[in-house]
Coordinates of C-alpha atoms and ligand atoms in Angstrom, one line a residue:
X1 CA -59.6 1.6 -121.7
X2 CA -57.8 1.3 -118.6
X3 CA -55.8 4.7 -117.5
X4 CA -52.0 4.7 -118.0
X5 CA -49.7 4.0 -115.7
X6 CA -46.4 5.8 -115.5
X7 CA -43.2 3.9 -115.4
X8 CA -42.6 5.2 -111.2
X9 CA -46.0 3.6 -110.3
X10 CA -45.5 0.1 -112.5
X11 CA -45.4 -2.8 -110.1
X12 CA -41.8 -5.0 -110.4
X13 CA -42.8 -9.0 -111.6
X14 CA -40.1 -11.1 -110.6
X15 CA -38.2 -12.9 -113.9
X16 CA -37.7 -16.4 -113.1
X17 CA -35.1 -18.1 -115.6
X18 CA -35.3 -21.4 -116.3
X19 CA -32.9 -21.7 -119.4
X20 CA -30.7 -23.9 -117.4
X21 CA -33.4 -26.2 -116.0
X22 CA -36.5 -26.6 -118.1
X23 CA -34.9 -24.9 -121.2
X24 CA -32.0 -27.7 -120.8
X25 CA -34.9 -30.7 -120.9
X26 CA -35.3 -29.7 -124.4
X27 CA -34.4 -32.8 -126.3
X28 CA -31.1 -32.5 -127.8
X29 CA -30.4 -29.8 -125.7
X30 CA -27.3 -29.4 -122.8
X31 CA -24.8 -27.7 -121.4
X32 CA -21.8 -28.0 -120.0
X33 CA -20.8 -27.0 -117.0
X34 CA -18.6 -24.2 -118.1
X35 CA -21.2 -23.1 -120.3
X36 CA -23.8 -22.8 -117.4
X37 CA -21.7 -20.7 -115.3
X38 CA -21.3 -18.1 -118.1
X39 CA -24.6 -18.0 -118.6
X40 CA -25.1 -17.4 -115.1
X41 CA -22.9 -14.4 -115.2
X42 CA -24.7 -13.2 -118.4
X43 CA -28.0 -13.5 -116.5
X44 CA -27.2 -12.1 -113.2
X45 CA -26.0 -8.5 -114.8
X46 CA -29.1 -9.1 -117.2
X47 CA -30.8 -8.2 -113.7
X48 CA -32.5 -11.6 -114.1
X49 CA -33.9 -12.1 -109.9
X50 CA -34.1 -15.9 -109.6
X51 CA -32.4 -18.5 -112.1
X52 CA -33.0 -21.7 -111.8
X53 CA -29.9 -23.4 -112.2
X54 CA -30.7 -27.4 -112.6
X55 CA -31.9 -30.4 -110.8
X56 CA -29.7 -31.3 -108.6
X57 CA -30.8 -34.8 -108.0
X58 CA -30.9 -35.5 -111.6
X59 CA -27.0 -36.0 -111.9
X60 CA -23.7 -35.4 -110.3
X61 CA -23.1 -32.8 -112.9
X62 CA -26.2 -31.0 -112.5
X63 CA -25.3 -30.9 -108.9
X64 CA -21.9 -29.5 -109.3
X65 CA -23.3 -27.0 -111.6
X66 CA -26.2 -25.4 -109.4
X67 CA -23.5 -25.6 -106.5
X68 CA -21.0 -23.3 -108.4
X69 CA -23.1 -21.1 -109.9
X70 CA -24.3 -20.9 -106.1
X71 CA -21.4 -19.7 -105.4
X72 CA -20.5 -17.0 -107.6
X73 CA -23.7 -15.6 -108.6
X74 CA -24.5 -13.1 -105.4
X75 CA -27.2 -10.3 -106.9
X76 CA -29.9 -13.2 -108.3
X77 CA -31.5 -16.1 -106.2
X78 CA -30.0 -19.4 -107.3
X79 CA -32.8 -21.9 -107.4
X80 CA -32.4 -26.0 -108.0
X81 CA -35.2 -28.2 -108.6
X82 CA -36.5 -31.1 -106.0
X83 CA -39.8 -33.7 -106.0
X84 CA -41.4 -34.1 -103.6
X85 CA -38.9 -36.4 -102.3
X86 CA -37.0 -36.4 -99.1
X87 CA -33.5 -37.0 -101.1
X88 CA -34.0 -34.9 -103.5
X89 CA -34.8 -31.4 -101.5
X90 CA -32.1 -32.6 -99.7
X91 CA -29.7 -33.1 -101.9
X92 CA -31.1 -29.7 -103.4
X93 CA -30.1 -27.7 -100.4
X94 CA -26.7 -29.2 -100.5
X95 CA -26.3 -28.0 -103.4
X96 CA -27.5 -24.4 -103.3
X97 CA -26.2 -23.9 -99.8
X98 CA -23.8 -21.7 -100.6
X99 CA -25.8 -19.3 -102.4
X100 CA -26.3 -16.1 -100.7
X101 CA -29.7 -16.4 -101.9
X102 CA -30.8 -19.8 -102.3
X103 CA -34.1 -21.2 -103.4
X104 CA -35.7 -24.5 -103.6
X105 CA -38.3 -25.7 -105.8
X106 CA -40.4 -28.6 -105.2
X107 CA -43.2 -30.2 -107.2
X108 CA -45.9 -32.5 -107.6
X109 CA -48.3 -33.2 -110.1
X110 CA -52.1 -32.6 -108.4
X111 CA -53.9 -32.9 -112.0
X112 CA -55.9 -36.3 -112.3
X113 CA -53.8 -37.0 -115.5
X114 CA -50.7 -37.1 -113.2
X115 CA -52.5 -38.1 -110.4
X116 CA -54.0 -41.5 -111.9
X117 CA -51.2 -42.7 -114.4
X118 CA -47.6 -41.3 -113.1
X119 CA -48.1 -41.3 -109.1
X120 CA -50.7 -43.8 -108.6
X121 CA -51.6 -41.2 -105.9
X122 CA -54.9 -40.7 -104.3
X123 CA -55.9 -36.9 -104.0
X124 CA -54.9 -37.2 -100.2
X125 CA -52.1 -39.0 -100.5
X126 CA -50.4 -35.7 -103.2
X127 CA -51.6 -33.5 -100.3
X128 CA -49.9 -35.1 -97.4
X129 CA -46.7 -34.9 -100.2
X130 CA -47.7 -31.2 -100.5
X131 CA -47.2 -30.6 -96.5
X132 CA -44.5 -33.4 -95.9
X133 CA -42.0 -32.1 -99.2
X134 CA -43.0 -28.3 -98.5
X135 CA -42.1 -29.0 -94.6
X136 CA -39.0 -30.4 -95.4
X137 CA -37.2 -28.1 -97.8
X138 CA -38.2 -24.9 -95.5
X139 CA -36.9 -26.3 -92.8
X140 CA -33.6 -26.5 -95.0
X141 CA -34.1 -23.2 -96.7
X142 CA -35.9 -19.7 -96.2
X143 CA -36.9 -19.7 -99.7
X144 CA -39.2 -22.5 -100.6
X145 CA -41.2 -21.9 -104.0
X146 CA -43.8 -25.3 -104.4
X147 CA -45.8 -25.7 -108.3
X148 CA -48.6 -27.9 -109.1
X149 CA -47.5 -29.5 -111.9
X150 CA -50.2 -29.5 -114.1
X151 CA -52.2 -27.2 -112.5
X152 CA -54.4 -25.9 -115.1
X153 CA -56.1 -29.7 -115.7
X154 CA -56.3 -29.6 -112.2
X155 CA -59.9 -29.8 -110.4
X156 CA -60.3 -26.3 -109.1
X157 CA -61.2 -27.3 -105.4
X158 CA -57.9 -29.9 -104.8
X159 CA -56.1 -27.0 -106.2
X160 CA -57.2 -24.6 -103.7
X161 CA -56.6 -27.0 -101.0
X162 CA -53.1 -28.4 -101.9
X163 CA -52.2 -24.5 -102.6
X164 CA -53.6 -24.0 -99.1
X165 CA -51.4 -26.5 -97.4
X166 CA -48.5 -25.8 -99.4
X167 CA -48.6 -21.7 -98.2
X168 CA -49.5 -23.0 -94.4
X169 CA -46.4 -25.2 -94.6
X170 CA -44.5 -22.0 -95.3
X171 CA -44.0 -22.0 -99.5
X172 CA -43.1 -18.4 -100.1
X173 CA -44.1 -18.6 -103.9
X174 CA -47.0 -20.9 -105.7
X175 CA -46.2 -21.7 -109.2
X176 CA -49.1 -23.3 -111.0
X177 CA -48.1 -24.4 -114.4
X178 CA -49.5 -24.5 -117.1
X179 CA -47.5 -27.7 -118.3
X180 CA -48.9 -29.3 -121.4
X181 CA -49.6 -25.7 -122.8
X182 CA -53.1 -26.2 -123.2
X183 CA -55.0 -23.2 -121.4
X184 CA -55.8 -19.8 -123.2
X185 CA -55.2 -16.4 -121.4
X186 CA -58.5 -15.6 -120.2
X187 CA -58.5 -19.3 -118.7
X188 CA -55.0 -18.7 -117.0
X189 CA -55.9 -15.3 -115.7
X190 CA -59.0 -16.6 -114.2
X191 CA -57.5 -19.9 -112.2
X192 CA -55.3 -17.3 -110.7
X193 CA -58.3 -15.0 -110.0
X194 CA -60.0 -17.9 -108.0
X195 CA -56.6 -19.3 -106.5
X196 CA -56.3 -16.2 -104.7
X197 CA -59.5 -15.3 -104.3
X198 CA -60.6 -18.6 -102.4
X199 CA -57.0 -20.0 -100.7
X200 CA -57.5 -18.0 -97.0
X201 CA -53.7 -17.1 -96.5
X202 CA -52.8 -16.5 -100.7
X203 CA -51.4 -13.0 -99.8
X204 CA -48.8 -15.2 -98.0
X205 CA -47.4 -15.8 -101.1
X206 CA -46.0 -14.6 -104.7
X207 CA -48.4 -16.3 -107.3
X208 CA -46.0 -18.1 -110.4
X209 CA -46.8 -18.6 -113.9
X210 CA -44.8 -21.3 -116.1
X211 CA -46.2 -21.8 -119.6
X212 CA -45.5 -24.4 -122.2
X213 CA -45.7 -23.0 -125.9
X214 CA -47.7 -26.3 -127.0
X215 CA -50.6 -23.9 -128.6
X216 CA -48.1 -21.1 -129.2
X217 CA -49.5 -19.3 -126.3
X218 CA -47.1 -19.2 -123.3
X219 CA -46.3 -15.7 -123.4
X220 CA -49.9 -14.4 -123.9
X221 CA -50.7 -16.8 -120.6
X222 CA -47.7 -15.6 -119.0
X223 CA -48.9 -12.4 -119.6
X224 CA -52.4 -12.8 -118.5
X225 CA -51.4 -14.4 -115.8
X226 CA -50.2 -11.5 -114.4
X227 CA -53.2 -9.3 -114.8
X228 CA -54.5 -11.9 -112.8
X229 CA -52.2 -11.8 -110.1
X230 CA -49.2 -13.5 -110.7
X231 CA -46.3 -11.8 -109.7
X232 CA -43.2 -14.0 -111.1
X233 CA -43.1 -15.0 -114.5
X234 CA -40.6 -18.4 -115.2
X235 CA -39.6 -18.1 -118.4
X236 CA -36.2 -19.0 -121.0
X237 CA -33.9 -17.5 -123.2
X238 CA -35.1 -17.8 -126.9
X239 CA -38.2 -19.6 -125.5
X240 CA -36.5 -23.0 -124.8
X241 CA -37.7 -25.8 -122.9
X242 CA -39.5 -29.5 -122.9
X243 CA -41.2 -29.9 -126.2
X244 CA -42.6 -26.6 -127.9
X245 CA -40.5 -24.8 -125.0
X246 CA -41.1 -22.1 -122.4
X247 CA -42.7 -18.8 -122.5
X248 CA -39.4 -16.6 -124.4
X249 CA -37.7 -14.4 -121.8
X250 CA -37.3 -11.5 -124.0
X251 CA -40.6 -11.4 -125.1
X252 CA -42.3 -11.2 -121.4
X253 CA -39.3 -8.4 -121.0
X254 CA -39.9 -6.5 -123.7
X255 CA -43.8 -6.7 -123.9
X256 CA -43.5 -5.4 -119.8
X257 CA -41.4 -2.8 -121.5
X258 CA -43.5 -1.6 -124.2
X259 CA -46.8 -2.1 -122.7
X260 CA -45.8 -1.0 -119.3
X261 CA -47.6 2.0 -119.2
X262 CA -51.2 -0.4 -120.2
X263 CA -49.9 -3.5 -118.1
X264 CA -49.1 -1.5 -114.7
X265 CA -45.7 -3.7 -114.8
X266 CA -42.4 -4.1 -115.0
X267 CA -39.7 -6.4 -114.7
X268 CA -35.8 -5.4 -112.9
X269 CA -34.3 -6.8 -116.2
X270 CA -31.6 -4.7 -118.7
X271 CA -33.0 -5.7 -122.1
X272 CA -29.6 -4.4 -123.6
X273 CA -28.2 -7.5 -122.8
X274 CA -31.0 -10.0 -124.2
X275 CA -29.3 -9.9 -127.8
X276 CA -26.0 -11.6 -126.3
X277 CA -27.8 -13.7 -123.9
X278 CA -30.2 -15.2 -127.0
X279 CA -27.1 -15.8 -129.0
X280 CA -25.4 -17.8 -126.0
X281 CA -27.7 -19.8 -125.9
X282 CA -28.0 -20.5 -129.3
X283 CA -24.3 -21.5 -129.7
X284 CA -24.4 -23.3 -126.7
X285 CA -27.5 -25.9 -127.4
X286 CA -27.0 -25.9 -131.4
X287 CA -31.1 -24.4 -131.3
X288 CA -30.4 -21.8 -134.0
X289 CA -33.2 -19.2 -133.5
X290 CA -35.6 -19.0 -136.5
X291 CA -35.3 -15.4 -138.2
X292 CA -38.7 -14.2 -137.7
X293 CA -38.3 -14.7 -133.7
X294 CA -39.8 -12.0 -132.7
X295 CA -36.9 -9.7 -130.5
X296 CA -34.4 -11.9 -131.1
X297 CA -34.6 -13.0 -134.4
X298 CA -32.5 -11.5 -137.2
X299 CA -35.2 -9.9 -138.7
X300 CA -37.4 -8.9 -135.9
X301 CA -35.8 -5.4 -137.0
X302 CA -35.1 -5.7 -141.0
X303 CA -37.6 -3.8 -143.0
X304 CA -37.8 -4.8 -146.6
X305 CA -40.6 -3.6 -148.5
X306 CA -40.2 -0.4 -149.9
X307 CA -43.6 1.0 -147.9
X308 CA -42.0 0.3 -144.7
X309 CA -38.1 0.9 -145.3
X310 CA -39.8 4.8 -146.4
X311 CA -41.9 5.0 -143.3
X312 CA -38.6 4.2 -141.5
X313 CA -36.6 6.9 -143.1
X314 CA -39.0 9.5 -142.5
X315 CA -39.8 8.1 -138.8
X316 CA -38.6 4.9 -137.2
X317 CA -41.9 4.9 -135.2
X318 CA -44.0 4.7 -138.0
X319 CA -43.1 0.8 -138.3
X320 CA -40.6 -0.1 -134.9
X321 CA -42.6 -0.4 -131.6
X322 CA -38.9 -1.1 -129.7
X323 CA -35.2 0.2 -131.0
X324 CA -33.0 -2.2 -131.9
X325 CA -30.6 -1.3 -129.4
X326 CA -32.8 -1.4 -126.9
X327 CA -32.5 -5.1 -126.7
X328 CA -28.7 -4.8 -127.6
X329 CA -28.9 -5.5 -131.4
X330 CA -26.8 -2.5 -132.5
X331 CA -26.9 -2.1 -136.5
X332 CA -24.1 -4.5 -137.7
X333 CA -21.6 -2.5 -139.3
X334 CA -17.2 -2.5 -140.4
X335 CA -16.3 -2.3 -137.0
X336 CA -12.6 -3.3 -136.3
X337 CA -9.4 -4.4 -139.3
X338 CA -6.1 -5.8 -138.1
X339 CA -4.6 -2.1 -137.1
X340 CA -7.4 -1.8 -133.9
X341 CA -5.6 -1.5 -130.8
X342 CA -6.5 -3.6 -127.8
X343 CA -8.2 -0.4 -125.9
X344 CA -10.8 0.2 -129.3
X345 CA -10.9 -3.6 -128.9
X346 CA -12.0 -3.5 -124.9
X347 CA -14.5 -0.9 -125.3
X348 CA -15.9 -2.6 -129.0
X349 CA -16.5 -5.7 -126.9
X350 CA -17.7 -3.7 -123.8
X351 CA -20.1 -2.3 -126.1
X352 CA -21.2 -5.8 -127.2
X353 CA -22.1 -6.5 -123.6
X354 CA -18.5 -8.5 -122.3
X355 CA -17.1 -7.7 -119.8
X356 CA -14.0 -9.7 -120.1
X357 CA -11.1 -10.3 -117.1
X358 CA -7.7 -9.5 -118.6
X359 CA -6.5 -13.2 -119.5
X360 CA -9.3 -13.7 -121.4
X361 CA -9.4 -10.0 -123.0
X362 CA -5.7 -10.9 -124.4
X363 CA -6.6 -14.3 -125.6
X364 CA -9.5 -13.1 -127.4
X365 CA -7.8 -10.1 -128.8
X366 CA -4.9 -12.5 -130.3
X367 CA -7.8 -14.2 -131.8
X368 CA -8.7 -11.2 -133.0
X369 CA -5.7 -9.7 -134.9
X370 CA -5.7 -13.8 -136.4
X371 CA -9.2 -13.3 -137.5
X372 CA -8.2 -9.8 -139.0
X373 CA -5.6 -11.3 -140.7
X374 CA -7.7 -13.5 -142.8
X375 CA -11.0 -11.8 -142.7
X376 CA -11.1 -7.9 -144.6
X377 CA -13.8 -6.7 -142.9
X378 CA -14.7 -7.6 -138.9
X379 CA -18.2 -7.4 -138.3
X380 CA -20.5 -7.1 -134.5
X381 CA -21.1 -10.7 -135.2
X382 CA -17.5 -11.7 -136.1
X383 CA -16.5 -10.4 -132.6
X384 CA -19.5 -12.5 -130.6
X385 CA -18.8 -15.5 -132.5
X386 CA -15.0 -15.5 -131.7
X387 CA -15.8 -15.0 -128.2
X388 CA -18.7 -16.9 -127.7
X389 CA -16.4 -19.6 -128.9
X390 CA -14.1 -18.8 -126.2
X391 CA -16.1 -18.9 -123.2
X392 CA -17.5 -21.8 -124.5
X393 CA -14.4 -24.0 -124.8
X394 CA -14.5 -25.2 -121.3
X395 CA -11.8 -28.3 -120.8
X396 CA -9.5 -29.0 -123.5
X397 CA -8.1 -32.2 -123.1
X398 CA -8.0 -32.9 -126.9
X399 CA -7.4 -29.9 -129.4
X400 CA -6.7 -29.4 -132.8
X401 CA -3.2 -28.8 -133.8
X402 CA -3.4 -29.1 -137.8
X403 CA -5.7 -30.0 -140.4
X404 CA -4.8 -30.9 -144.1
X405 CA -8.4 -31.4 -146.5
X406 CA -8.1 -32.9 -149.9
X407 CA -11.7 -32.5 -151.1
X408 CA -13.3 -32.2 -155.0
X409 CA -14.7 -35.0 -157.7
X410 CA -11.8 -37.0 -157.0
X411 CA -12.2 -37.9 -153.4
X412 CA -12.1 -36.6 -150.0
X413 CA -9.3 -37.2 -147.2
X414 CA -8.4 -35.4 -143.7
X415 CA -5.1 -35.5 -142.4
X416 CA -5.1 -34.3 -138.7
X417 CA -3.1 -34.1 -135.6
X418 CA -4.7 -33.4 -132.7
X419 CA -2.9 -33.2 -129.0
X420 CA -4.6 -35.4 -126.5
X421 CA -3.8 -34.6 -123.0
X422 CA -0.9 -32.8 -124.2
X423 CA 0.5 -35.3 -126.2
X424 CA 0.3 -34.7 -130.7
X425 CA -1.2 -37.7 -132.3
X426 CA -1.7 -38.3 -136.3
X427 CA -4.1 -39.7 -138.2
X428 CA -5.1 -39.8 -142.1
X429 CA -8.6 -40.6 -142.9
X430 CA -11.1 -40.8 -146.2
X431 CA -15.0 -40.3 -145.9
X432 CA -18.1 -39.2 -148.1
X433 CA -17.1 -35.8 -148.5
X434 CA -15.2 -33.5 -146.3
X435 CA -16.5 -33.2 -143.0
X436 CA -16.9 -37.1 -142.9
X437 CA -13.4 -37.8 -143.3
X438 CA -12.2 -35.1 -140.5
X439 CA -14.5 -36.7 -138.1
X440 CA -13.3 -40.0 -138.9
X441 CA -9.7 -39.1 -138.5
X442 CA -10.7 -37.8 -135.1
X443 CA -12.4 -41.4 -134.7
X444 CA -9.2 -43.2 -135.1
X445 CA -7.3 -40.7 -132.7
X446 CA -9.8 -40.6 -130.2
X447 CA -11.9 -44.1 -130.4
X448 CA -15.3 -43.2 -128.7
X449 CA -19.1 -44.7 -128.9
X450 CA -20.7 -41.3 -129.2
X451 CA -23.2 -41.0 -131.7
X452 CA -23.1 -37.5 -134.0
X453 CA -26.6 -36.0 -133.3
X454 CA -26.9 -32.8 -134.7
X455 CA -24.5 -31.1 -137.4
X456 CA -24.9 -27.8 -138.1
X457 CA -23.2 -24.9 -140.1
X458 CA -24.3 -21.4 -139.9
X459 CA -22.6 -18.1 -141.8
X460 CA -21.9 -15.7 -139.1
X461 CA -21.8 -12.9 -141.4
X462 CA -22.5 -12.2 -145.4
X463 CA -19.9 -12.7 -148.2
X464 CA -17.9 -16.1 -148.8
X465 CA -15.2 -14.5 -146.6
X466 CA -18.3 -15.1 -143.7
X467 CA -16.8 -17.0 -140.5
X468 CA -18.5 -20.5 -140.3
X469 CA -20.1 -21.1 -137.1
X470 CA -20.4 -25.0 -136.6
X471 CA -22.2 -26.8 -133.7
X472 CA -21.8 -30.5 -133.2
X473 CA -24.0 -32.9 -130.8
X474 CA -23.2 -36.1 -129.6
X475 CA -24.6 -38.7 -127.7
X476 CA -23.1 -41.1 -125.3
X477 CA -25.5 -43.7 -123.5
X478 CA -28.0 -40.8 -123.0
X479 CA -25.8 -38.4 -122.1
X480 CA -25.6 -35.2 -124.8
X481 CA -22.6 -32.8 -124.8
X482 CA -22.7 -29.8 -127.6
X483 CA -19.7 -28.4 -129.3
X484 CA -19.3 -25.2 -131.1
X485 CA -16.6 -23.0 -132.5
X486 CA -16.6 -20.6 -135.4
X487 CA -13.4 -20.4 -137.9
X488 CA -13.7 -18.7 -141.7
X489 CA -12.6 -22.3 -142.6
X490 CA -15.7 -24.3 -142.6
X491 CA -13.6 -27.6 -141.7
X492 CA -11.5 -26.1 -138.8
X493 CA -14.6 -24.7 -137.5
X494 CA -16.4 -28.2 -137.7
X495 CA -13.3 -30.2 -136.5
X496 CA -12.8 -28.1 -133.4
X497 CA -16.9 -28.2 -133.1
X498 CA -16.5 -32.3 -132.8
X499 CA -13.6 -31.9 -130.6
X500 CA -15.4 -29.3 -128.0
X501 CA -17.9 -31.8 -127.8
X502 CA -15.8 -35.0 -127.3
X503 CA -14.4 -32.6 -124.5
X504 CA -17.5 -31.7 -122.8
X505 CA -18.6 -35.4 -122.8
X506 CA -16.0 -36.6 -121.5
X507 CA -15.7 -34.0 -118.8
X508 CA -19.0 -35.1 -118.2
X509 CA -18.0 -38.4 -117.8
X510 CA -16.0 -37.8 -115.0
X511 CA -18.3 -34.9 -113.4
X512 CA -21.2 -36.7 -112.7
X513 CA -23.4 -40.4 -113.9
X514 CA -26.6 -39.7 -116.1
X515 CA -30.0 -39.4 -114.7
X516 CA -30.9 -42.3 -112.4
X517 CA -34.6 -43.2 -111.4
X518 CA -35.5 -42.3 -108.1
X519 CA -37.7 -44.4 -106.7
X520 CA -38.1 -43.3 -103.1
X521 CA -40.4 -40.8 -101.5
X522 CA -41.1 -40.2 -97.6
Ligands
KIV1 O1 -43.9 -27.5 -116.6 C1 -43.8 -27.8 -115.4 O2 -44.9 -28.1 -114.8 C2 -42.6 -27.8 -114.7 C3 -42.6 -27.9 -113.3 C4 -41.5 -28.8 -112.8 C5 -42.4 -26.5 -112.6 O3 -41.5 -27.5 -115.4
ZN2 ZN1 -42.0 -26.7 -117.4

């Protein structure tokens, strides 16, 4: 058993985010732009130290997103991804060049996989990539992190060597991913063993992990990866990311947390604000997060059989290895009713981890008082949803001005206006059931192609009274915008949810074209 190490003496490993990059390739998945700058801001007082804020090359939208959140995040290193491809580290460094500290990411794929069937690329010819993409984005940028994409199916030697070339033509950071998910810890500690051990100038350089979840294992290989010398961790909130996702971001937090003292790590990270920033995330992609997630999930906490609920009341360390508050999930409990002033309001949300400027503290706190009205009893969870739905509202071209449902055995019509571009328009509609005939009478207002993706209702609370919290998807010739919005009328909630959506693909529209194929390398 390895000696304890006290929390003064823990070494710091560097939490990558890639919730807006890799966690946003998750099909179905996207945000809009709005929605990635808040979740910038979330992450930067998280104490998150680089995020990785898109692909710049992949679309005009992406690009305006990394180049705003470039500019107002300051504490964090804003990071875009590039191939190894002259326009797009350029076009990266554009857009992160206002950044006060900005990074950029290039790849390649050096496995024979990748090598043989995507490039078409001899072992040499991915190496003189390695130099020529490497070469070109530091001479751009200071901070130059390069991964092997694919690394772990990678032949050990051509690792060393393109991990080699890439340090001597001045990467700061190596990331060697383990992309189809496929090692197992003692696998992924030891390629990082040898990495270092046989690459001359590896103390040149902060060793990266980035694990899939394909076999469930990304954050036990993130983890190992560390006691093998890895010193950032790229990870997402609730775990996100192509196919089985990412390793989770709170669990690499909170496992460096509890197991500090055994690990010899930590991370810079506030775990108070995980809660909030798992949540976000959820509203914003329409991924609800499954119950039993372990330290975000609603029940990671909830103790039900009568064994453990008496352990708990005798000791709460007989059966909790982390306090709920710890990661910001404060027991939900009757928090505010309609005669809460607007200072109990401030320091109720404060509490809940928002910070809000005074325009949108008043807005939310008239939402409030309506929410009050209608609602008895004004949970923790009523509060986030209402403004989670706020931040998340972005443009608001179109918005709903009234709603009218006839629904039971005898049929179901919508009547709705809705103001477009500030101007009220009507429209009466039928459908099979309820929500069918509200989004066709936003159809007729607001002819569109978009196809409904995802529809999804989810109680905020307990007790029929519950606010609904709707998310709506749609897709557009491949490009996905998500709505949400949260009302304790199931229909308002899901005809503003379609609305938000129409509005974020739209403002899409005009921000910036789908991915395009690029073709060209050096
Ligand atoms: O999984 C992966 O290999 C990646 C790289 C682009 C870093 O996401
Ligand atoms: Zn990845």
């Amino acid at each position: 058993m390895t000696a304890p190490v006290s929390a003064a003496k823990r070494d710091r490993v560097i939490i990558f985010d890639t919730t807006m990059r890799d966690g946003e390739q998750s099909p179905g998945a996207s945000m809009s732009y709005d929605e990635k700058l808040e979740l910038a801001k979330i992450l930067e007082e998280m104490g998150v130290d680089v995020i990785e804020a898109g692909f710049p090359i992949a679309s005009n939208g992406d690009f305006e997103a990394v180049r705003a959140i470039s500019q107002i995040v300051t504490e964090s290193t804003v990071c875009g991804l590039a191939r190894a491809a002259a326009v797009d580290i350029d076009r990266c460094a554009e857009a992160i060049r206002p950044a006060k500290r900005g990074r950029i990411h290039t790849f390649i794929s050096t496995s024979p996989q990748h090598r043989d069937y995507i490039l078409k690329l001899s072992q040499d010819e991915v190496l003189e990539a390695v130099v020529q993409s490497v070469t070109r984005a530091r001479n751009l940028c200071d901070d130059v992190e390069w991964s092997a994409q694919d690394a772990t199916r990678t032949e050990p030697d051509f690792l060393y060597r393109c991990v080699d070339a890439a340090i001597r033509a001045g990467a700061r950071t190596i990331n060697l991913p383990d992309t189809v998910g496929y090692s197992f810890p003692e696998e992924y500690a030891a390629m990082f063993r040898n990495v270092i051990l046989n690459v001359p100038d590896s103390d040149k350089a902060i060793f990266s992990a980035h694990c899939h979840n394909d076999l469930g294992l990304a954050v036990a290989n993130s983890i190992a990866a560390v006691q093998g010398g890895a010193r950032q961790v790229e990870c997402a909130i609730n775990g996100i990311g192509e196919r089985a996702g990412n390793a989770a971001l709170e669990e690499i937090v909170m496992a460096l947390k509890v197991r500090g003292e055994t690990l010899g790590f930590d991370s810079d990270v506030d775990p108070v604000h995980i809660t909030r920033a798992s949540r976000y995330v959820s509203a914003i992609t329409g991924f609800p997060v499954q119950f039993n997630k372990a330290i975000v999930g609603k029940n990671a906490f909830a103790h039900e059989s009568g064994i453990h609920q008496d352990g708990m009341l005798k000791n709460a360390e007989t059966y909790e290895i982390m306090r709920p508050e710890d990661v910001g999930q404060g027991a939900t409990n009757l928090v505010m009713g309609k005669h809460s002033g607007r200072h109990a309001f401030r320091e109720k949300l404060k509490a809940l981890g928002y910070d809000l400027g005074q325009n949108a503290l008043n807005e939310a706190f008239v939402r409030f008082k309506e929410l009050a009205d209608k609602k008895k009893h004004v949970f923790d969870d009523d509060l986030i949803a209402l403004v989670d739905d706020a931040l998340a509202r972005g443009s608001e071209r179109i918005r709903v001005v009234h709603l009218r449902v006839v629904a039971g055995t005898e049929g179901q019509s919508a009547e709705l206006t809705l103001s477009v571009d500030d101007v009220e328009k009507k429209a009466e509609a039928s459908g099979d059931g309820p929500v069918d005939a509200v989004f066709n009478a936003i159809h007729e207002i607001v002819p569109h192609a978009a196809a409904l993706r995802l529809f999804q209702v989810h109680a905020v609370t307990e007790g029929t009274d519950a606010q609904a919290q709707v998310s709506v998807r749609l897709e557009e010739d491949g490009r996905i915008a998500t709505g949400q919005a949260a009302d304790t009328d199931t229909l308002t909630a899901s005809a503003k949810a379609y609305v938000n959506a129409l509005n974020n693909l739209f403002s899409r529209k005009e921000k910036g074209k789908p991915d395009t194929a690029i073709a060209s390398g050096f």
